[in-house]
Coordinates of C-alpha atoms and ligand atoms in Angstrom, one line a residue:
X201 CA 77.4 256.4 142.7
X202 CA 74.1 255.2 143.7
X203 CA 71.7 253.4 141.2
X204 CA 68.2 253.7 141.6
X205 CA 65.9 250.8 140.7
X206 CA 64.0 252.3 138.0
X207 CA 66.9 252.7 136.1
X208 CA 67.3 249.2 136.3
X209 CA 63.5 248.1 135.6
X210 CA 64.0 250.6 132.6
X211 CA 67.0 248.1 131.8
X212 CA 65.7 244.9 132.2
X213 CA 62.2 246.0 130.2
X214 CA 63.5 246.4 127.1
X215 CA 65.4 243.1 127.0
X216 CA 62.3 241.1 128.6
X217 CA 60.6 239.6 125.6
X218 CA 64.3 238.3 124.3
X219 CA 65.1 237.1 127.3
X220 CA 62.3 235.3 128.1
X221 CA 62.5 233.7 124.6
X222 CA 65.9 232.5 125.5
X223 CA 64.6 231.5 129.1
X224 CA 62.2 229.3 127.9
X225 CA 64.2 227.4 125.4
X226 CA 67.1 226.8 127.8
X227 CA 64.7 225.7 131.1
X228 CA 62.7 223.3 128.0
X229 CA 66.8 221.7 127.9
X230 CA 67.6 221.9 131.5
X231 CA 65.8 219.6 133.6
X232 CA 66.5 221.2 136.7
X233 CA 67.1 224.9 135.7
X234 CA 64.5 226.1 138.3
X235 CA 66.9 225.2 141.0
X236 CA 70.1 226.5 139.2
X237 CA 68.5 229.7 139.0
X238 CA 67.4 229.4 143.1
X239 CA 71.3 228.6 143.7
X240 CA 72.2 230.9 141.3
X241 CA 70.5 233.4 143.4
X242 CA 71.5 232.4 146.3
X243 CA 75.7 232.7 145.2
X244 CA 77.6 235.3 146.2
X245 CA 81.2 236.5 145.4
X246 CA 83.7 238.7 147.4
X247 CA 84.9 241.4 145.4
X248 CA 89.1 242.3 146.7
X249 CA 89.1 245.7 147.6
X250 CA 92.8 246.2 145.9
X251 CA 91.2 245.7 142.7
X252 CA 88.8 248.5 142.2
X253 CA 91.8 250.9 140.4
X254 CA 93.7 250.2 137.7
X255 CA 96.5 247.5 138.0
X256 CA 100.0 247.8 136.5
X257 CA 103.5 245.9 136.1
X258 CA 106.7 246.9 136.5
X259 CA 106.8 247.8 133.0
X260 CA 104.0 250.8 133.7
X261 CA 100.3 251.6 134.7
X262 CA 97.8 253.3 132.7
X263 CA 95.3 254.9 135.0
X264 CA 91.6 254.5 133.8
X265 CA 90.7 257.4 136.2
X266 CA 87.9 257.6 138.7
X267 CA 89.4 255.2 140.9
X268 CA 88.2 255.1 144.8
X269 CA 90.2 257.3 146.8
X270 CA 89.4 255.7 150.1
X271 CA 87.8 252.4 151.7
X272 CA 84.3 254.2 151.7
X273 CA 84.3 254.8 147.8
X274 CA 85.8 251.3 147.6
X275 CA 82.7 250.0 148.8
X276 CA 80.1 252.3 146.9
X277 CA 81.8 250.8 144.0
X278 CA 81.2 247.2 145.2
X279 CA 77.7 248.3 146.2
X280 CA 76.9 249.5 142.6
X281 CA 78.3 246.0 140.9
X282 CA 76.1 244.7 143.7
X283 CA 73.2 246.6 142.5
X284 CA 74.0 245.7 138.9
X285 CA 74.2 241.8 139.2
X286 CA 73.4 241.3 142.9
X287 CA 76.0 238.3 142.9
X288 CA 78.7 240.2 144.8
X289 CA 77.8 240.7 148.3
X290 CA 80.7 240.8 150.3
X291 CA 84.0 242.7 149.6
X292 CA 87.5 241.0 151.1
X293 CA 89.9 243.8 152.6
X294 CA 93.6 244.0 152.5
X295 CA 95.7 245.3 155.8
X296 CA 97.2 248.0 155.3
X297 CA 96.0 249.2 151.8
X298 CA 92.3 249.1 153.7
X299 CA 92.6 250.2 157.5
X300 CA 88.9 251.1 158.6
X301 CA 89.3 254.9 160.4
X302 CA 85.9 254.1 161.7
X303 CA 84.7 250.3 161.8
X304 CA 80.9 250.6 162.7
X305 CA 80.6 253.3 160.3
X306 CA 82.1 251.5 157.9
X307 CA 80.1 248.5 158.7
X308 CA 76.7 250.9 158.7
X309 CA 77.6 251.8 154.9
X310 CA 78.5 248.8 154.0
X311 CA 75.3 247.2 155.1
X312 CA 73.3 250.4 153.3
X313 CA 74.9 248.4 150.2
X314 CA 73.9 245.0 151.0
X315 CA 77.4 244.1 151.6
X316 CA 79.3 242.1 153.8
X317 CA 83.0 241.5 155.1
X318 CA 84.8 238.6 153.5
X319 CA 88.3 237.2 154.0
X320 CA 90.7 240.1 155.6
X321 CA 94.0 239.5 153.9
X322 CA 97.4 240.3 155.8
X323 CA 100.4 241.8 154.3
X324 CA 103.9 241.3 155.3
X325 CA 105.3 241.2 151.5
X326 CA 106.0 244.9 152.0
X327 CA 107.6 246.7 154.1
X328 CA 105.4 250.0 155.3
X329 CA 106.6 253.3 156.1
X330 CA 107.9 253.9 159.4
X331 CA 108.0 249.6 159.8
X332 CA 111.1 248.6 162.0
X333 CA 112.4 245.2 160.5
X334 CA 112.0 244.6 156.6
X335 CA 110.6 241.4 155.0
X336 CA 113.0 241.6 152.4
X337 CA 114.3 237.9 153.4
X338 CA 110.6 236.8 154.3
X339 CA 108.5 237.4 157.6
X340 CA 107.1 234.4 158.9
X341 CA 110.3 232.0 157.5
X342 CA 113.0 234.7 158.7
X343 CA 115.6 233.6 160.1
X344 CA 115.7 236.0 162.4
X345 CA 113.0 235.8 165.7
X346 CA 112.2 239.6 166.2
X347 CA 111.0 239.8 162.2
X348 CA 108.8 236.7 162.7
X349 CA 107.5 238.4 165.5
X350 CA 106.6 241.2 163.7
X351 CA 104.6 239.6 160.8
X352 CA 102.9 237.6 163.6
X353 CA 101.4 240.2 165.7
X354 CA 100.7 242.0 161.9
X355 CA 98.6 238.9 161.3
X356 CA 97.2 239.4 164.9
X357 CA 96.0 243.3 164.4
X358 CA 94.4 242.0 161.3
X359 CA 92.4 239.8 162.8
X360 CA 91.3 242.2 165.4
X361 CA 90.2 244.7 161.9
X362 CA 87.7 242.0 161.0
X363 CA 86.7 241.1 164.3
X364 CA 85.6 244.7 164.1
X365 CA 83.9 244.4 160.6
X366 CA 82.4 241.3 161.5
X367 CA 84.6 239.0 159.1
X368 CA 85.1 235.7 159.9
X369 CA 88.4 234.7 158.1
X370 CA 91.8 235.6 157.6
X371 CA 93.7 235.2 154.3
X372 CA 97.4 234.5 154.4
X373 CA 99.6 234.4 151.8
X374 CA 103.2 234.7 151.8
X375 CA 105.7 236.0 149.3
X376 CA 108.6 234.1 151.6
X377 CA 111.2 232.1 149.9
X378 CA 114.4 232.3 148.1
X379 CA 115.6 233.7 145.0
X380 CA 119.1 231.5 144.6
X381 CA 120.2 228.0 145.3
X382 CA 122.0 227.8 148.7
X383 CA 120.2 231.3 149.5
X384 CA 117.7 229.5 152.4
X385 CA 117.6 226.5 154.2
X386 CA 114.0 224.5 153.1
X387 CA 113.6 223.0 156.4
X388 CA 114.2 225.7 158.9
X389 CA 112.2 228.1 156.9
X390 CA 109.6 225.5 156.7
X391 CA 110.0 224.9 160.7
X392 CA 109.8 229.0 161.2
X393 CA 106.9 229.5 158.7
X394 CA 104.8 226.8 161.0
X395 CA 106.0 228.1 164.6
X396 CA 104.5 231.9 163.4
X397 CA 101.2 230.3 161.9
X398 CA 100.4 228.3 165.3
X399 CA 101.6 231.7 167.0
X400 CA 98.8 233.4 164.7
X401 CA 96.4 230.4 164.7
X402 CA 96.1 230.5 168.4
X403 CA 94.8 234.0 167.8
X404 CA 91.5 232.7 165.3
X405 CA 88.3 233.5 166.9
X406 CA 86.8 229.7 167.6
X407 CA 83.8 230.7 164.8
X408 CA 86.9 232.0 162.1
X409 CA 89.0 230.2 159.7
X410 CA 92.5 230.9 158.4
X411 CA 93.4 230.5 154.7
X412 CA 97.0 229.3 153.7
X413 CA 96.7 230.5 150.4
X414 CA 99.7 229.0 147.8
X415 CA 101.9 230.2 145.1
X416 CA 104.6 228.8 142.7
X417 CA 106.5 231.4 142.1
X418 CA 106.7 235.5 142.2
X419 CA 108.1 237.5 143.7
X420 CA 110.6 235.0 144.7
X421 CA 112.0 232.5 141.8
X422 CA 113.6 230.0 142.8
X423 CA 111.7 228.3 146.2
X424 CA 108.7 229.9 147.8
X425 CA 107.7 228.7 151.1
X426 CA 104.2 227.9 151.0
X427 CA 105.2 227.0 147.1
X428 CA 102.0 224.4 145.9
X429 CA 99.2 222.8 147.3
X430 CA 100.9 219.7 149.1
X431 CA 102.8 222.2 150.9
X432 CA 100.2 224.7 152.4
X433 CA 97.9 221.2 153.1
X434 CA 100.9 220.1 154.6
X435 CA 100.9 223.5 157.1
X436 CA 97.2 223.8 157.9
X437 CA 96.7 219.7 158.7
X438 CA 99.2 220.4 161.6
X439 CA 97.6 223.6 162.8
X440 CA 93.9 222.6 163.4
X441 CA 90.5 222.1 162.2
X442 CA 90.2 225.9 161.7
X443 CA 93.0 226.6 158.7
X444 CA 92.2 225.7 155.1
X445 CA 93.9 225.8 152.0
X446 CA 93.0 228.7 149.4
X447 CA 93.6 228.1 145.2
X448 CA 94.2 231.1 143.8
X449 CA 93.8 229.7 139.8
X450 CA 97.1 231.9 139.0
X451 CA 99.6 230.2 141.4
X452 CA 100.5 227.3 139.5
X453 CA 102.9 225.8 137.2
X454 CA 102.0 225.5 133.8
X455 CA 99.4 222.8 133.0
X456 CA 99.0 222.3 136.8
X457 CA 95.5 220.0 136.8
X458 CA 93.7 222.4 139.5
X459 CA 89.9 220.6 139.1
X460 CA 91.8 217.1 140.4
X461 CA 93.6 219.4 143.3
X462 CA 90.3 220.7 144.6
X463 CA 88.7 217.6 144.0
X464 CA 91.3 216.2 146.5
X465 CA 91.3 219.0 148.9
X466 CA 88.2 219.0 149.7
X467 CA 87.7 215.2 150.2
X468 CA 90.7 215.7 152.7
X469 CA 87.9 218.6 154.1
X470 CA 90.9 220.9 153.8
X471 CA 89.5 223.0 151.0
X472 CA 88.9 226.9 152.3
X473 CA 88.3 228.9 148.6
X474 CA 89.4 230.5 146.2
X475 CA 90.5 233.5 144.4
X476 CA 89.4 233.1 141.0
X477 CA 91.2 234.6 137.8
X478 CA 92.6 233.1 134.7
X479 CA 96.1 232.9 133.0
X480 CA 98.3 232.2 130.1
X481 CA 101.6 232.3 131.7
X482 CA 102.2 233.4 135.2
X483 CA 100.3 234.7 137.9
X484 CA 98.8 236.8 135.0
X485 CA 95.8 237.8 137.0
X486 CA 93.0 238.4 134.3
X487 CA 89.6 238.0 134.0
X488 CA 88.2 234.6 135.4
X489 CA 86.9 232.1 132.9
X490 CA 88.8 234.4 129.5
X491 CA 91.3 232.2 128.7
X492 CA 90.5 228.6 130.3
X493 CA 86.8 228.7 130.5
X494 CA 86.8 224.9 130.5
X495 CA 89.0 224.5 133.2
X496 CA 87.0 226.4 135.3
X497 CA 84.2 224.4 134.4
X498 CA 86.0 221.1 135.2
X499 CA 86.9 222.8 138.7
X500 CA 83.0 223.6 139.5
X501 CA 82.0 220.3 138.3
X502 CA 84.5 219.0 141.3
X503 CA 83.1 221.8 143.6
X504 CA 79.7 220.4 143.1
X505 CA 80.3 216.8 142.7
X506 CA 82.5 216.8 146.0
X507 CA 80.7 219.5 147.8
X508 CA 77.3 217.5 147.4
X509 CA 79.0 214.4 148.7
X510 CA 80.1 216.1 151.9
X511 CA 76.8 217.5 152.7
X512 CA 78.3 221.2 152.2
X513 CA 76.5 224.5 151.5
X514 CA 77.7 226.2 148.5
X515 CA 76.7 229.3 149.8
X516 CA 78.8 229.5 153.1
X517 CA 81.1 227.0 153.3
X518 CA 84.1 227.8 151.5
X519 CA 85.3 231.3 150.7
X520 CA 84.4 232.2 146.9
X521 CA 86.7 235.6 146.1
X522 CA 88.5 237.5 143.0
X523 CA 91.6 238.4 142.6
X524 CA 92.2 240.1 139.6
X525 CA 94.4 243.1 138.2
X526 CA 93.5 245.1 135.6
X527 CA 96.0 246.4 133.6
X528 CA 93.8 247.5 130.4
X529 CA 90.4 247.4 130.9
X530 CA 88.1 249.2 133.1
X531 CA 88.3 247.6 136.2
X532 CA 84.2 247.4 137.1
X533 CA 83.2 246.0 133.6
X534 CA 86.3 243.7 134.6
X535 CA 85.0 241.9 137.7
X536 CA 81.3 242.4 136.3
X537 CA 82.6 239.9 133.8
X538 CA 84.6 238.0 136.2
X539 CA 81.3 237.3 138.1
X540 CA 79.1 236.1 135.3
X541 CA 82.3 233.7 134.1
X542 CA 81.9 232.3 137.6
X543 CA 78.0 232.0 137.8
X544 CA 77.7 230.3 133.8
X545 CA 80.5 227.9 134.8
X546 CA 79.0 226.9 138.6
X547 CA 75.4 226.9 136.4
X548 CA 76.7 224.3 133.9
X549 CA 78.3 222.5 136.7
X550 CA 74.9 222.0 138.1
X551 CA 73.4 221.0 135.3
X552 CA 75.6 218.0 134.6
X553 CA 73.3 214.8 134.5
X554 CA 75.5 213.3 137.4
X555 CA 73.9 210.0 137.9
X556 CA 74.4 208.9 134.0
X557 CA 78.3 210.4 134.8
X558 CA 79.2 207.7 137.4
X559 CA 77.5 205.3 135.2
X560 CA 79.8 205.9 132.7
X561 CA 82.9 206.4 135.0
X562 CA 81.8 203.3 136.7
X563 CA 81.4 201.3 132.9
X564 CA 84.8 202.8 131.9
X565 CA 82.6 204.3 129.0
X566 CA 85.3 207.5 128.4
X567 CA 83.4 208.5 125.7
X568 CA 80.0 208.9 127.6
X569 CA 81.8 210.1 130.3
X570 CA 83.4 213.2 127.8
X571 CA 80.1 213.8 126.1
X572 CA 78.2 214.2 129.4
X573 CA 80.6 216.7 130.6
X574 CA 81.4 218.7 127.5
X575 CA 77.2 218.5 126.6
X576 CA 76.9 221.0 129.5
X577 CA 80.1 222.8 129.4
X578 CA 78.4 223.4 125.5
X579 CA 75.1 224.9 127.0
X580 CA 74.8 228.1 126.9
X581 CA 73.2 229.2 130.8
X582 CA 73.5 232.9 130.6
X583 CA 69.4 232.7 130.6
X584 CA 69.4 231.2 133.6
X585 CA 72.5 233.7 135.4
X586 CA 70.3 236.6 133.7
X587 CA 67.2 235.1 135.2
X588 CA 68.7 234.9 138.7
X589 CA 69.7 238.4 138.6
X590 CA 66.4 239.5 137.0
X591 CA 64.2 237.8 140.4
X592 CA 67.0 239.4 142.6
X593 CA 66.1 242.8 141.6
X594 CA 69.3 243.6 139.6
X595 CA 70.0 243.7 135.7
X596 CA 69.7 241.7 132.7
X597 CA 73.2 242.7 130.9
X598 CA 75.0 244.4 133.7
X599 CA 77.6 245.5 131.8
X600 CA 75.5 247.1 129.2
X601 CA 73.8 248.9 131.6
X602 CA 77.1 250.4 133.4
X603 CA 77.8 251.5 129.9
X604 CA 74.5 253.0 129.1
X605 CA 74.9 254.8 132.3
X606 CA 78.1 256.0 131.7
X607 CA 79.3 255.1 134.9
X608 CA 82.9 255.9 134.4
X609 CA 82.3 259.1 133.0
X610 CA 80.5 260.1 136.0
X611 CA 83.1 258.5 138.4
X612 CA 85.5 260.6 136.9
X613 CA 83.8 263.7 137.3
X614 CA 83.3 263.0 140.5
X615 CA 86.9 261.8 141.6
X616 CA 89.2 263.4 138.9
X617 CA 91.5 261.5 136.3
X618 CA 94.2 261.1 138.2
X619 CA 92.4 259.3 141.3
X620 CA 94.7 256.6 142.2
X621 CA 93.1 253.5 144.6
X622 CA 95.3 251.9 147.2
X623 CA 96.5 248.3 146.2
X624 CA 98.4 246.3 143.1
Ligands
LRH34 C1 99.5 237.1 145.6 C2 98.0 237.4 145.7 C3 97.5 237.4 147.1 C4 97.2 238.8 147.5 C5 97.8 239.5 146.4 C6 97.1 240.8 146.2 O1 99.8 237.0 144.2 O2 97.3 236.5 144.9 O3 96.2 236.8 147.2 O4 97.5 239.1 148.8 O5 97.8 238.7 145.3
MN35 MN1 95.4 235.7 145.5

C-alpha cells in the first residue's frame, strides 16, 4: 500500500500547533536537542522480514489477516512504516523463509521504498523439505562431518543472497546444544561449532561482517552452544576482525545486566548489534522498550558513552535490528512502536549531561551520579523523535495515522484474512 505525502502533510497539520508547543518547551530543557533531532534523523532501524505476520506459540496463532504473501509485499509493508516514521530503512532477510526469485528486481523495489538490505540471517534450526541430513542434534556442533557440511555451505548460499541484494552482513545464530546431561560433549561441540564458522568466515566478503548472535536457552534446555555472551566473544576473537557479537535483549537469563555487557563488548571492539525486543520471562519477544524501558535506556547510555569514546558512527557502525513476534497485536502498529521505544531511549541517552556524569563517577557521588541518569531517562523526548520525523518528511503520530488510514482494513482487502507470511 502506497502512502502519498499529502496524506501525511494532512496528518502532521493538524497536530502542528501542539507539537510545536511541546517542541519548544522540551528544546528550552535540552541543551543540545538540535543535534538529537539531526541524529535522530539520521538513525535507522532494520525491520526482520519474519515479523511482518502474526507470530504464535506452540499453544496457537491467531492470524490478524492481511499478512504479506511474498518477499515483495514484505517490503511494501516496510516501505509504508518507512513512509510513516522514516526511521526504518533497511529490512534484514531470513534464508529460506525470504529467497529473492529475482534479486535486482527486488533490489529496484526496494530502492523505490527507500529501503536497504540489512543483516541476511541463515537457518539451519529447521530442517526444509526435500533437505538430506536433519539438524535435529545441531548443524554446525554435529557430531557428524557431512551435517556440518551442510549448514556450512547453507551459510555460504546465504551469503551469496546478499551479495546479490547488496547486504553486507550475515547473522548467525544457532539453536545447537543439548537437551539432557550426558546428551553432548561441551568441548567437541564447541571445537565443531568453530571448525564450521572459520569454514564460513573464510567465505565473508573482505567489506562484510559476520554476527554470532547468543542465546541462553530455547529450543534446547539444558546447554546451548553459543549459550551467553562470553561464549560467542569467545568464537568470533578467534575467527578475525570481521565477526562480531550480536545481543538479542531476549537471550538472557533472568536479571542478566545487558547495558554492562555491551559496555564491555564494545570496548573489546567486538560489539556487532542488536536485535532489540523486551521480556518478562524468556525469549518472550515483545515490543522493545514495554516492559524494561529503563534498561534499554541504561543500554543506549553505554552505546553512546562507549561509541563516542571509540570514535564510532552511530549510524553505520553496528547493526541496529528487531526482532519481535507478535502474538496479539497487529504486527505494523507493533514495530511502529518498537521504533519510537528505540529512538526516545537513544534520544535520552544523548541528552545525558555526560561531563557532570564522570564528575560524579569520578567523586564517588552515587547519588549525583543516579539523578543525572534517571533526570533524562525522566524527560519526555517524543518532541524531539516527532520532530525528526516531521523534517524527514514522515508523520507526527505514526501510529495514529496507520489507524486513521485504516491500513489493515485495506491490507485485508487486498490480501484476504487468511493471508499467512513466511516466518515465526
Ligand atoms: C532466535 C532468534 C534469531 C532468529 C530467530 C527468528 O530466537 O532471535 O535471531 O533467527 O529468532
Ligand atoms: Mn534474534
Amino acid at each position: 500500500m502506497q502512502l502519498e505525502k499529502y496524506k501525511i502533510d494532512a496528518h502532521n497539520n493538524d497536530l502542528l500547533s501542539a507539537h510545536q508547543r511541546k517542541l519548544a518547551f522540551i528544546s528550552s530543557e535540552i541543551e543540545n536537542s538540535e543535534a538529537i533531532i539531526q541524529k535522530l534523523v539520521n538513525f535507522q532501524i532494520a525491520i526482520p522480514s519474519w515479523a511482518l505476520g502474526t507470530g504464535g506459540t506452540r499453544f496457537g496463532r491467531f492470524s490478524g489477516g492481511g499478512e504479506p504473501r511474498s518477499l515483495e509485499e514484505k517490503i511494501e509493508d516496510v516501505g509504508l512504516l518507512h513512509a510513516l516514521n522514516n526511521s526504518s530503512g533497511a529490512i534484514s532477510l531470513h534464508i529460506p523463509w525470504d529467497i529473492p526469485q529475482n534479486p535486482q528486481a527486488i533490489k529496484v523495489l526496494a530502492a523505490q521504498h527507500g529501503l536497504r538490505f540489512d543483516a541476511v540471517n541463515s537457518n539451519t534450526f529447521q530442517d526444509q523439505p526435500g533437505q538430506e541430513k536433519t539438524y535435529k542434534f545441531g548443524s554446525l556442533q554435529n557430531v557428524n562431518r557431512d551435517i556440518r557440511k551442510q549448514a556450512i555451505e547453507h551459510n555460504i548460499e546465504v551469503i551469496k543472497h546478499g551479495i546479490e541484494l547488496g547486504s553486507d552482513s550475515l547473522t548467525i545464530w544457532l539453536s545447537d546444544g543439548s537437551c539432557f546431561p550426558g546428551q553432548l560433549n561441551f568441548r567437541k561441540a564447541y571445537q565443531n561449532t568453530l571448525e564450521s564458522l572459520e569454514e564460513i568466515y573464510a567465505a565473508i566478503p573482505d567489506n562484510w561482517k559476520l554476527f554470532l548472535e547468543y542465546k541462553a536457552f530455547e529450543p534446547n534446555f539444558y546447554s546451548t552452544t553459543v549459550g551467553d555472551w562470553g561464549q560467542s566473544y569467545s568464537y568470533v576473537k578467534k575467527l578475525g576482525d570481521k565477526a562480531f557479537t550480536l545481543v538479542d535483549l531476549g537471550h538472557h537469563l533472568p536479571n542478566a545486566n545487558i547495558e554492562q555487557i555491551v559496555a564491555l563488548l564494545l570496548m573489546e571492539g567486538k560489539l556487532g548489534g542488536f536485535h532489540f525486543n523486551d521480556s518478562k520471562y524468556g525469549d518472550d519477544d515483545l515490543t522493545a522498550g514495554a516492559i524494561k524501558p529503563y534498561q534499554l535506556f541504561l543500554i543506549f547510555n553505554e552505546l553512546v558513552d562507549g561509541m563516542d569514546a571509540r570514535g564510532m558512527d552511530h549510524t553505520k557502525d553496528l547493526g541496529w535490528m528487531i526482532d519481535a513476534s507478535h502474538n496479539v497485536k497487529d504486527p505494523l502498529e507493533d514495530l511502529l512502536q518498537s521504533v519510537e521505544a528505540i529512538m526516545m531511549s537513544y534520544a535520552q541517552a544523548l541528552s545525558v549531561d555526560r561531563i557532570a556524569l564522570n564528575k560524579a563517577q569520578d567523586e564517588n557521588d552515587v547519588v549525583a551520579a543516579q539523578e543525572i541518569l534517571q533526570n533524562a531517562f525522566r524527560t519526555d523526548v517524543r518532541p524531539l523523535v516527532a520532530e525528526a520525523r516531521l523534517r524527514a518528511g514522515a508523520a507526527l503520530n505514526p501510529v495514529a495515522l496507520y489507524r486513521n488510514l485504516k491500513v489493515r482494513e485495506n491490507l485485508i482487502n487486498e490480501r484476504g484474512a487468511k493471508a499467512v507470511s513466511t516466518g515465526l
